[in-house]
Coordinates of C-alpha atoms and ligand atoms in Angstrom, one line a residue:
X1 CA -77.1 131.4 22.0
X2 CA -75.1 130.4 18.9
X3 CA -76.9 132.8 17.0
X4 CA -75.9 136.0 19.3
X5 CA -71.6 134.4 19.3
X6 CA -72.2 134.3 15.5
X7 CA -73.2 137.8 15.3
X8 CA -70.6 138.9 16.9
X9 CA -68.1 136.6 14.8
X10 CA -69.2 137.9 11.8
X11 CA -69.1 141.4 12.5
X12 CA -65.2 141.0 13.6
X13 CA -64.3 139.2 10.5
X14 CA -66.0 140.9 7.0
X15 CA -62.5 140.2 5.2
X16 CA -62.2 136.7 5.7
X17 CA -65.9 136.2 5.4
X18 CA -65.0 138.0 1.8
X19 CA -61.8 135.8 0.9
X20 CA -64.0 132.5 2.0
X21 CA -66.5 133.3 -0.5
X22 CA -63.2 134.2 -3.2
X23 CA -61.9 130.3 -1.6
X24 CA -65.3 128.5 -2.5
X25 CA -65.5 129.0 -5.8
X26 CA -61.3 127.9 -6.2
X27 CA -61.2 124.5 -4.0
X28 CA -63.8 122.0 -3.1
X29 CA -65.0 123.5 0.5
X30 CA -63.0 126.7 0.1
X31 CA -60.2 124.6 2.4
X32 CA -57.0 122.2 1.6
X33 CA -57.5 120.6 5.0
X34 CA -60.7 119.6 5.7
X35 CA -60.1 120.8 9.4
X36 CA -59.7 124.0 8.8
X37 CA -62.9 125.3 8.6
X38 CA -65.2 125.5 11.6
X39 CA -68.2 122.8 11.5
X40 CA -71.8 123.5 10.7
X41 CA -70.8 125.0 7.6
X42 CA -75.0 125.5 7.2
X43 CA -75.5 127.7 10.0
X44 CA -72.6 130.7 7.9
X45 CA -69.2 130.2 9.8
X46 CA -66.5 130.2 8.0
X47 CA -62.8 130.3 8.4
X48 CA -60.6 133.3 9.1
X49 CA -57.5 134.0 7.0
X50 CA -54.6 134.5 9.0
X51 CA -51.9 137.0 7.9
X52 CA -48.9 136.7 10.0
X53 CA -48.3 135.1 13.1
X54 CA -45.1 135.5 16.1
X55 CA -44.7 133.5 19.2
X56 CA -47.9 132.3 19.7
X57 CA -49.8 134.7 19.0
X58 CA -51.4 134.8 14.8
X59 CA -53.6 138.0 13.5
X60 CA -56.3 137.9 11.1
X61 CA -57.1 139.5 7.9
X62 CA -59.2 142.1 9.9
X63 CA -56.1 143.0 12.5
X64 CA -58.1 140.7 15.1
X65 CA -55.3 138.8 17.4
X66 CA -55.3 135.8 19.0
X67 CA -53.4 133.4 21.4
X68 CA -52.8 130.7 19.3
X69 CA -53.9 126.8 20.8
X70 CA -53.3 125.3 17.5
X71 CA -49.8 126.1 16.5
X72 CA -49.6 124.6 13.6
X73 CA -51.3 121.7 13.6
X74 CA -49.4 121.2 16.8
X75 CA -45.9 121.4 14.6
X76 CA -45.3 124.9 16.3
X77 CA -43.4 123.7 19.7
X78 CA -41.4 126.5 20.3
X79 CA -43.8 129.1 19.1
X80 CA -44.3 131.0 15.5
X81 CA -41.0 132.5 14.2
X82 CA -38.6 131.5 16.8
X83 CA -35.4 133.8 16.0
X84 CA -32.8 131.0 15.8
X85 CA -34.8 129.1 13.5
X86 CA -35.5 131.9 11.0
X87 CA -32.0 133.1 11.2
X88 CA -30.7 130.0 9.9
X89 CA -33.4 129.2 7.2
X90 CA -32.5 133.3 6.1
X91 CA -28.8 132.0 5.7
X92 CA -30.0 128.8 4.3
X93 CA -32.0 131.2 1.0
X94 CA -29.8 133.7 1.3
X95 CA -26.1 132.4 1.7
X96 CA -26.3 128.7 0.3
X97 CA -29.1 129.7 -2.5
X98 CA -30.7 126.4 -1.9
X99 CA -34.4 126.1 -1.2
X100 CA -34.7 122.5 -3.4
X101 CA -31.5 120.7 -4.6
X102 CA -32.7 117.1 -5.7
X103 CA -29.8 115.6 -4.3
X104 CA -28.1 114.7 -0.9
X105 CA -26.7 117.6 1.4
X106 CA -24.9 117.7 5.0
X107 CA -28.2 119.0 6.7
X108 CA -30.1 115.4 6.6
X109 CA -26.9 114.0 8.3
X110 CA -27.1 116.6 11.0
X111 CA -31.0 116.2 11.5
X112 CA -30.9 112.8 11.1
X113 CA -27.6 112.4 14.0
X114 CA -30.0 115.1 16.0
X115 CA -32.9 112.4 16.1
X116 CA -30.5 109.2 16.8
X117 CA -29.1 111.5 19.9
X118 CA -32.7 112.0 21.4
X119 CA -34.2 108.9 20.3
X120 CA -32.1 106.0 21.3
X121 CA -34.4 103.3 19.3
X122 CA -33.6 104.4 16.1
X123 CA -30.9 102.9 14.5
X124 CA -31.4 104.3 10.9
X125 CA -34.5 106.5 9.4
X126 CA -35.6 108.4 6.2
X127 CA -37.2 111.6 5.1
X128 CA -40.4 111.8 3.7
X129 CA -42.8 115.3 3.4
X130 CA -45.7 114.3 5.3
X131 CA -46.8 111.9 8.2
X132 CA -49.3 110.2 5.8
X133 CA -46.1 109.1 3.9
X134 CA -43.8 108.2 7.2
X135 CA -47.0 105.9 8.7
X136 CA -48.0 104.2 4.8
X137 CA -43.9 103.3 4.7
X138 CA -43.8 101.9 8.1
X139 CA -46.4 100.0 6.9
X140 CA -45.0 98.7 3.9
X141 CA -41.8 98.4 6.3
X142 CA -43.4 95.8 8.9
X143 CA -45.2 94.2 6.0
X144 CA -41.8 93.4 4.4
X145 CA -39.8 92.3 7.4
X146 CA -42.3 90.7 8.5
X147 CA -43.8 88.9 5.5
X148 CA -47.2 88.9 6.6
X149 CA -50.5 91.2 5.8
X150 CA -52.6 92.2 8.8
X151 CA -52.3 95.7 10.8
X152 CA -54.3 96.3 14.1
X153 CA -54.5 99.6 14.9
X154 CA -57.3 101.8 17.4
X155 CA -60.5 102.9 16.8
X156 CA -60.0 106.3 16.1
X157 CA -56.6 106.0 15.6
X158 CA -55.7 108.8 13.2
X159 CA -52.5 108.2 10.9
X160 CA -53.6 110.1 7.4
X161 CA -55.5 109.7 4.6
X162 CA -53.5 106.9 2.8
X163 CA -55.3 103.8 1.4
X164 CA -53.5 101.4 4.2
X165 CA -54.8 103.0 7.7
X166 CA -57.1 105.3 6.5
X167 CA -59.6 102.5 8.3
X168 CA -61.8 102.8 11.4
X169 CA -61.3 106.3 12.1
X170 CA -64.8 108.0 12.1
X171 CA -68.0 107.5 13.2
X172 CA -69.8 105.1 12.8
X173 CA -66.7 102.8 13.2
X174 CA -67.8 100.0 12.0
X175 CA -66.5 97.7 8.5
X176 CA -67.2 100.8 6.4
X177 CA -65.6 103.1 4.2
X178 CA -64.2 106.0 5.4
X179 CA -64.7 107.6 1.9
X180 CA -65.6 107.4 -1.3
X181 CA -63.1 105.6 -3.4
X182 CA -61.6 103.6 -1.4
X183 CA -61.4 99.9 -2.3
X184 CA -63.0 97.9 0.7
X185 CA -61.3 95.0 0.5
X186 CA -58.0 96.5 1.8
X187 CA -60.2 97.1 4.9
X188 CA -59.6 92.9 5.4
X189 CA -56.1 93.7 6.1
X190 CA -56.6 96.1 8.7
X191 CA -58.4 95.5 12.1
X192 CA -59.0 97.4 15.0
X193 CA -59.6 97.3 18.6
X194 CA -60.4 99.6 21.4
X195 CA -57.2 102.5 22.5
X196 CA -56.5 100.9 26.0
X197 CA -58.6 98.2 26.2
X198 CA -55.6 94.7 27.0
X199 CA -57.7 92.0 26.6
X200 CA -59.3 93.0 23.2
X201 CA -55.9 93.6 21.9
X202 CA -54.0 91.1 22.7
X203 CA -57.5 89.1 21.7
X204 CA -57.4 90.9 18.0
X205 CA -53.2 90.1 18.0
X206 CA -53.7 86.4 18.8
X207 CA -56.8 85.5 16.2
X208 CA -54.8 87.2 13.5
X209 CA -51.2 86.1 14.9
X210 CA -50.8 84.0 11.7
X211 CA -51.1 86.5 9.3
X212 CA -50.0 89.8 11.7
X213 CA -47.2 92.3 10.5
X214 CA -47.4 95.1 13.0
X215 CA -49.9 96.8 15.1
X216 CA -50.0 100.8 14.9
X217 CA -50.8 103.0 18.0
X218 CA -51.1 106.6 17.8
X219 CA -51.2 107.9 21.4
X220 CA -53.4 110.8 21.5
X221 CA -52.2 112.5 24.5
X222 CA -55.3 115.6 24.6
X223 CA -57.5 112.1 25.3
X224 CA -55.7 110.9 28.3
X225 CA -56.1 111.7 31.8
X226 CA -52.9 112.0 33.6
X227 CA -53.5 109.6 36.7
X228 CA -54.0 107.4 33.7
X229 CA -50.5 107.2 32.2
X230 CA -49.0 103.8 34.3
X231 CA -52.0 102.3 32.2
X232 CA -51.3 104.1 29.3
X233 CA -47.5 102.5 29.5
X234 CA -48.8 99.2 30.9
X235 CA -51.1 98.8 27.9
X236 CA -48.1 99.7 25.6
X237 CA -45.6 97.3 26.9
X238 CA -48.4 94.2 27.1
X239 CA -48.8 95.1 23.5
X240 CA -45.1 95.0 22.5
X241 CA -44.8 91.7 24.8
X242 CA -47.6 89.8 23.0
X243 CA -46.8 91.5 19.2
X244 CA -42.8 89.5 20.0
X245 CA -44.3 86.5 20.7
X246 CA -45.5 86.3 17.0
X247 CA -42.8 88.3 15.2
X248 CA -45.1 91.1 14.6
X249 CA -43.9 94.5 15.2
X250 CA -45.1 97.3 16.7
X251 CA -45.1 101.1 15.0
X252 CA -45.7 104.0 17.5
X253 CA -47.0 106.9 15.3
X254 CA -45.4 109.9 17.0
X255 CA -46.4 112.4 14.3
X256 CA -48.0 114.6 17.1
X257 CA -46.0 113.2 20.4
X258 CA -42.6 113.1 18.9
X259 CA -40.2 115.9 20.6
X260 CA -43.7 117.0 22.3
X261 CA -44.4 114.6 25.0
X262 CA -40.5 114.3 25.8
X263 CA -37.0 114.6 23.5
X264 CA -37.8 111.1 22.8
X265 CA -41.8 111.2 22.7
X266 CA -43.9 108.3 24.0
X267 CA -40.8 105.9 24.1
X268 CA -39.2 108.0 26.8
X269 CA -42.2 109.9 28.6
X270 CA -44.0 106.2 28.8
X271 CA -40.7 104.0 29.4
X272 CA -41.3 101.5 26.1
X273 CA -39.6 100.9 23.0
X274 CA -40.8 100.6 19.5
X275 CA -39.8 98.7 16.8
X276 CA -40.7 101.4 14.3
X277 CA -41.6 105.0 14.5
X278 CA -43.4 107.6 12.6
X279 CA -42.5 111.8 12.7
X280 CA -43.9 114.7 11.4
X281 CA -44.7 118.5 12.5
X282 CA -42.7 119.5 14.7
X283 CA -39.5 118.1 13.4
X284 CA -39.4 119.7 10.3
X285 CA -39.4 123.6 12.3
X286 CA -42.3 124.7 11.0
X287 CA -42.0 123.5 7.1
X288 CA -43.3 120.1 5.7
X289 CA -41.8 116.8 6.9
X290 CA -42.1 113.0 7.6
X291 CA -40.0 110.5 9.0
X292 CA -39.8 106.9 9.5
X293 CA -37.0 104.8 11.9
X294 CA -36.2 102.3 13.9
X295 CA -34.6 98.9 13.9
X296 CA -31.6 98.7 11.7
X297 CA -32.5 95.3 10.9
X298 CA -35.7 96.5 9.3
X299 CA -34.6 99.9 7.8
X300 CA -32.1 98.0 5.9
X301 CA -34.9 96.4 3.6
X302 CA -35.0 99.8 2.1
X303 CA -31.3 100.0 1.0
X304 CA -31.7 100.1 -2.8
X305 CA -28.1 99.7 -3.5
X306 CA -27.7 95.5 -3.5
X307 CA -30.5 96.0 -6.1
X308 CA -29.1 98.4 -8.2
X309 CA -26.0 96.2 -8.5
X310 CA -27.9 93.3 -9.3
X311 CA -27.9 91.2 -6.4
X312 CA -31.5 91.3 -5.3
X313 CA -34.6 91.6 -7.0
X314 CA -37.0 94.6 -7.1
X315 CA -39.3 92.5 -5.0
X316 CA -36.5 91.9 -2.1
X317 CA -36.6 95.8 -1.4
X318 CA -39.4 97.4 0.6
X319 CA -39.1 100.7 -1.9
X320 CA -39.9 103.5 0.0
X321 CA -39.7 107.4 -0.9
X322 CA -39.5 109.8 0.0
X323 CA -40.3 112.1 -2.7
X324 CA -39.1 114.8 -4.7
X325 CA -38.9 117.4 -1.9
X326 CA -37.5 114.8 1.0
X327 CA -34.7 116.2 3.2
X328 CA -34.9 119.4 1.0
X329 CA -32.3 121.9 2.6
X330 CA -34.9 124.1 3.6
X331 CA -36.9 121.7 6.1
X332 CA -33.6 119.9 7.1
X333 CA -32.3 123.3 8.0
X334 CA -35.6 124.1 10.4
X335 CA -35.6 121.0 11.6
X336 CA -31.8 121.2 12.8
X337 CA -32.6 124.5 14.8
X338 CA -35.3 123.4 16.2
X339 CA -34.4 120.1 17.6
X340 CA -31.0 121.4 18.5
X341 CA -33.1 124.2 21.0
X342 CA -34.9 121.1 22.2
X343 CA -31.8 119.2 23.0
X344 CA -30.3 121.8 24.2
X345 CA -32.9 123.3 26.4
X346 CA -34.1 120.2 28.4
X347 CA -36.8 122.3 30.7
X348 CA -38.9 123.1 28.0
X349 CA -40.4 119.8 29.1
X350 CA -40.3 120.4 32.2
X351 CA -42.2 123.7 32.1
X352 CA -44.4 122.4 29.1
X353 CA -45.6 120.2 31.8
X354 CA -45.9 122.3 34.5
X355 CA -48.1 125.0 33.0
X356 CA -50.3 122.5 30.9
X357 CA -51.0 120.7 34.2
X358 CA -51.9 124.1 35.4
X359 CA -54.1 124.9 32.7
X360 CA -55.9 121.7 33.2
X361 CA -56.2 121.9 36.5
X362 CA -57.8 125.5 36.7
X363 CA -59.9 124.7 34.4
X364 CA -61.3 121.6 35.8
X365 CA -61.8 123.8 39.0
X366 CA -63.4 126.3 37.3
X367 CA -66.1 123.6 35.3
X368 CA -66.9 121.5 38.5
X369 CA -67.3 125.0 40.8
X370 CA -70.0 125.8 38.2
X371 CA -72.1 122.0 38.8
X372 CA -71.0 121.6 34.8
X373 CA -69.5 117.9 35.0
X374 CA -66.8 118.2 31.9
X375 CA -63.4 116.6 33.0
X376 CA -60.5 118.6 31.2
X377 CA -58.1 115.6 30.0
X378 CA -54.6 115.7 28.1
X379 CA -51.2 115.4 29.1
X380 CA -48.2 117.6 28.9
X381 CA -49.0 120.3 26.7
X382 CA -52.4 119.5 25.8
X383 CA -55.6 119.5 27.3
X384 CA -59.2 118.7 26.0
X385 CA -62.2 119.9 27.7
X386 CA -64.7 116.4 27.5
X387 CA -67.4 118.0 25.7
X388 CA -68.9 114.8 24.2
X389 CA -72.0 115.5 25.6
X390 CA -72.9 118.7 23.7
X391 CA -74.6 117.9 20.7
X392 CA -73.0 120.1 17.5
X393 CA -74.3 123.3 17.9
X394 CA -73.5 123.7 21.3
X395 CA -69.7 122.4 21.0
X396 CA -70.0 125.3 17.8
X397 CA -70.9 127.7 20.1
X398 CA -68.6 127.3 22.5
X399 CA -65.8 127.4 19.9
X400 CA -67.1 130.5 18.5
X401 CA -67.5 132.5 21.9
X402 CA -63.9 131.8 22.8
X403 CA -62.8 133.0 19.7
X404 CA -64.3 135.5 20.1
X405 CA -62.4 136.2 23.4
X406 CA -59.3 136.2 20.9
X407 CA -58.9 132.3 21.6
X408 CA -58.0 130.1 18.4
X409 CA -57.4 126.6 18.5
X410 CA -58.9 123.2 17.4
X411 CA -61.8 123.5 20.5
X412 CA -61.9 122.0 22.4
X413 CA -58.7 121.0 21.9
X414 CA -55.7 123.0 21.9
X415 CA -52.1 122.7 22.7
X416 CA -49.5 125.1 24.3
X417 CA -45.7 125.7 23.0
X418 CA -42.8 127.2 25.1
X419 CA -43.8 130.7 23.7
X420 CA -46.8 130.6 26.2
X421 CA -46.8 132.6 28.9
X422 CA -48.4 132.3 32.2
X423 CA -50.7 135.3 31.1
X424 CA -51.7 133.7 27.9
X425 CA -52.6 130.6 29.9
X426 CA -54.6 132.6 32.3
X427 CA -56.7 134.3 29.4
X428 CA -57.7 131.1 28.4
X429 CA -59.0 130.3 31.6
X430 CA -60.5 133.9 32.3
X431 CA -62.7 133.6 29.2
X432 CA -63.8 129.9 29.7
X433 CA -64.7 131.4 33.3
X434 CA -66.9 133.9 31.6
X435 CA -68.8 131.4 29.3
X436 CA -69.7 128.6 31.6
X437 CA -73.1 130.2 32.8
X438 CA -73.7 130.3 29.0
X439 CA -73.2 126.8 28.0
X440 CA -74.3 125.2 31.8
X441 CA -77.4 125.6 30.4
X442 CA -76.7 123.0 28.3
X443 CA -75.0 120.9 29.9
X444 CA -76.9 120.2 33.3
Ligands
PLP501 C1 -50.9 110.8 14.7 C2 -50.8 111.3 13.2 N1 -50.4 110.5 12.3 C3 -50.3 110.9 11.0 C4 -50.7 112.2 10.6 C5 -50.6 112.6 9.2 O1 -49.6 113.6 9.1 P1 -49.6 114.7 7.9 O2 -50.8 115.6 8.1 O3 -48.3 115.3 8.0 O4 -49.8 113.9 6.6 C6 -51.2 113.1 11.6 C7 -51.6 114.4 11.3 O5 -52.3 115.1 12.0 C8 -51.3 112.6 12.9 O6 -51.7 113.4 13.9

């Protein structure tokens, strides 16, 4: 029963229940990302405030641990507080005295050559703070190479809250607003079409092929299964093939996949190439970053300079941030250690893999022994027990009883990182083991 995992929840967690209470009376939800509380706010959960976090492991406010399946919003590849990475931004305060210069340094050279090594399509990029940025100046990228208006992208297809994509994410997916002040008409710009599905694609490309700039695919790999990738990568590369015939472009948004699914994300794990693409988490190390790249062709559109000398107009640039904080020293110097240990250390892949395909497959085992008929998908290092059948509560409940087993990610959904070992995977199994009687029930 929910009621009996809440108990217990609430018992372990009197500090943060006390600090929640302190948070909804300062911001609108008590939160600053409306996924970081836990849903059914009506039925008293509420979030619990961490206090420090190493490998991947993060305590609470009330000394509870837990194995971390979140990491960060999945930013946290190689675990909380990996020693190289903190050495160097403790040089980076300490030594150079420079958490925010306002103006260029060496480190964006070195974490921008770092990406060009692992990502062979990109030709030029630029720094941004946040993957909402990187995806809203690809946009504005395609749009101005391209000349043209119109953006397909997925149902579901999740690329942050800016005013272009923000479009046909949540249910009920249909020609409505995703929230309140947003202008609908931009909605006539963007259209979108089933994750997968070739024929509606190429469909949506062809009837808008006139006015089409670039089609958007964020590949969310805790949704696939992984005797499904050749259609994953087929799908992809039918895309591509039609988007060329029309001049449009596509934009792979690898804010989660990027130096996750491979060094050189989707392009290299799937075996296709991108005219533009988007980063975030993980290659800023742990502080906030975006990213956009690609074609040099295209990037060039957002070379100021021929403007500022007077040969071009403000209208012949595509003007694109980043911001005050881009390629601050601080994130540039994270992001340097951190893809560095990923260049460097090629079988993190390789054992990302190995124990996520694990995971997944004990679990599946585990489900299917017990008659409950949940498939476990995700590739690499993520997996996603299918619990689309559960109505709230229940999918609540099972949240709240593996965190209470000292288990903390987004449930269903969670993501491992190379500071996982094989015993934190097999807790994770051990306690789903101990709640399937508990939620069969509800399932069969
Ligand atoms: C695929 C994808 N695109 C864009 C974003 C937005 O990135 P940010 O939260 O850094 O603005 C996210 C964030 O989760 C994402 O998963």
């Amino acid at each position: 029963m929910l009621e009996e995992a809440l108990k217990e929840f609430f018992v372990s967690t009197p500090k943060s229940r006390q600090l929640y209470e302190r948070a909804l009376r300062l911001m609108p939800g008590g939160i600053s990302h409306n996924i970081r509380t836990w849903s059914l706010p009506s039925v008293g959960a509420y979030p619990f405030y961490v206090k420090k976090a190493k490998g991947c492991h993060i305590w609470d406010v009330d000394d509870n641990k837990y194995v971390d399946y979140w990491m960060g919003h999945m930013a946290m590849i190689l675990g909380h507080n990996p020693k190289p990475v903190v050495t160097a931004l403790q040089d980076q305060l300490t030594i150079t005295g420079g958490t925010h210069w306002g103006t260029v340094n060496e480190k964006q050279l070195e974490l921008a050559e770092l990406i060009k090594d692992m990502v062979p399509t990109i030709d030029m990029l630029r720094f941004c703070n946040t993957g909402s940025e990187a995806t809203m100046y690809a946009t504005r990228l395609a749009r101005g190479y391209t000349k043209k208006r119109i953006l397909v992208k997925e149902f579901g297809g999740w690329h942050g809250y800016n005013d272009v994509l923000n479009w046909y994410v949540n249910e009920p997916q249909e020609d409505e607003n995703e929230s309140l002040g947003q202008i609908h008409e931009l909605c006539d710009y963007v259209k979108a079409v089933p994750f997968g599905d070739i024929d509606k694609t190429i469909e949506a490309i062809r009837r808008n092929k006139n006015d089409l700039a670039a089609m958007i695919l964020d590949i969310k790999m805790h949704l696939i299964k992984e005797g499904d990738c050749p259609k994953v990568a087929k799908y992809i590369k039918a895309v591509k093939e039609e988007l060329n015939k029309y001049g449009a472009l596509l934009i792979i948004d690898e804010i989660i996949t990027g130096f996750r699914l491979a060094q050189g994300g989707v392009q290299e794990y799937f075996g296709v190439n991108a005219d533009l693409v988007t980063y975030g988490k993980i290659l800023g190390g742990g502080l906030p970053i975006g990213c956009v790249g690609g074609r040099e062709d295209i990037m060039c559109l957002a070379d100021p300079t021929e403007h500022q000398a007077g040969l071009k107009k403000k209208s012949e640039i595509v003007w694109i941030g980043g911001g005050t904080f881009s390629a601050n020293p601080v994130t540039m110097t994270a992001g340097v250690e951190t893809l560095k240990i990923l260049r460097r250390k090629k079988t993190i892949y390789d054992e990302l893999e190995i124990v996520g395909r694990r995971l997944r497959s004990k679990l599946n085992k585990i489900l299917k022994e017990t008659g409950i008929s949940i498939d476990v998908y995700g590739i690499q290092s993520a997996f996603m027990p299918d619990l689309t059948r559960l109505n709230q509560k229940s999918i609540l409940e099972w949240n709240i009883r593996l965190f209470n087993k000292g288990l903390f990610g987004r449930f269903p959904r969670g993501y491992i990182s190379s500071a996982h070992t094989r015993d934190d995977i097999e807790k994770y199994i051990t306690a789903v083991d101990e709640i399937k009687n508990e939620m069969k029930t509800k399932l069969t």
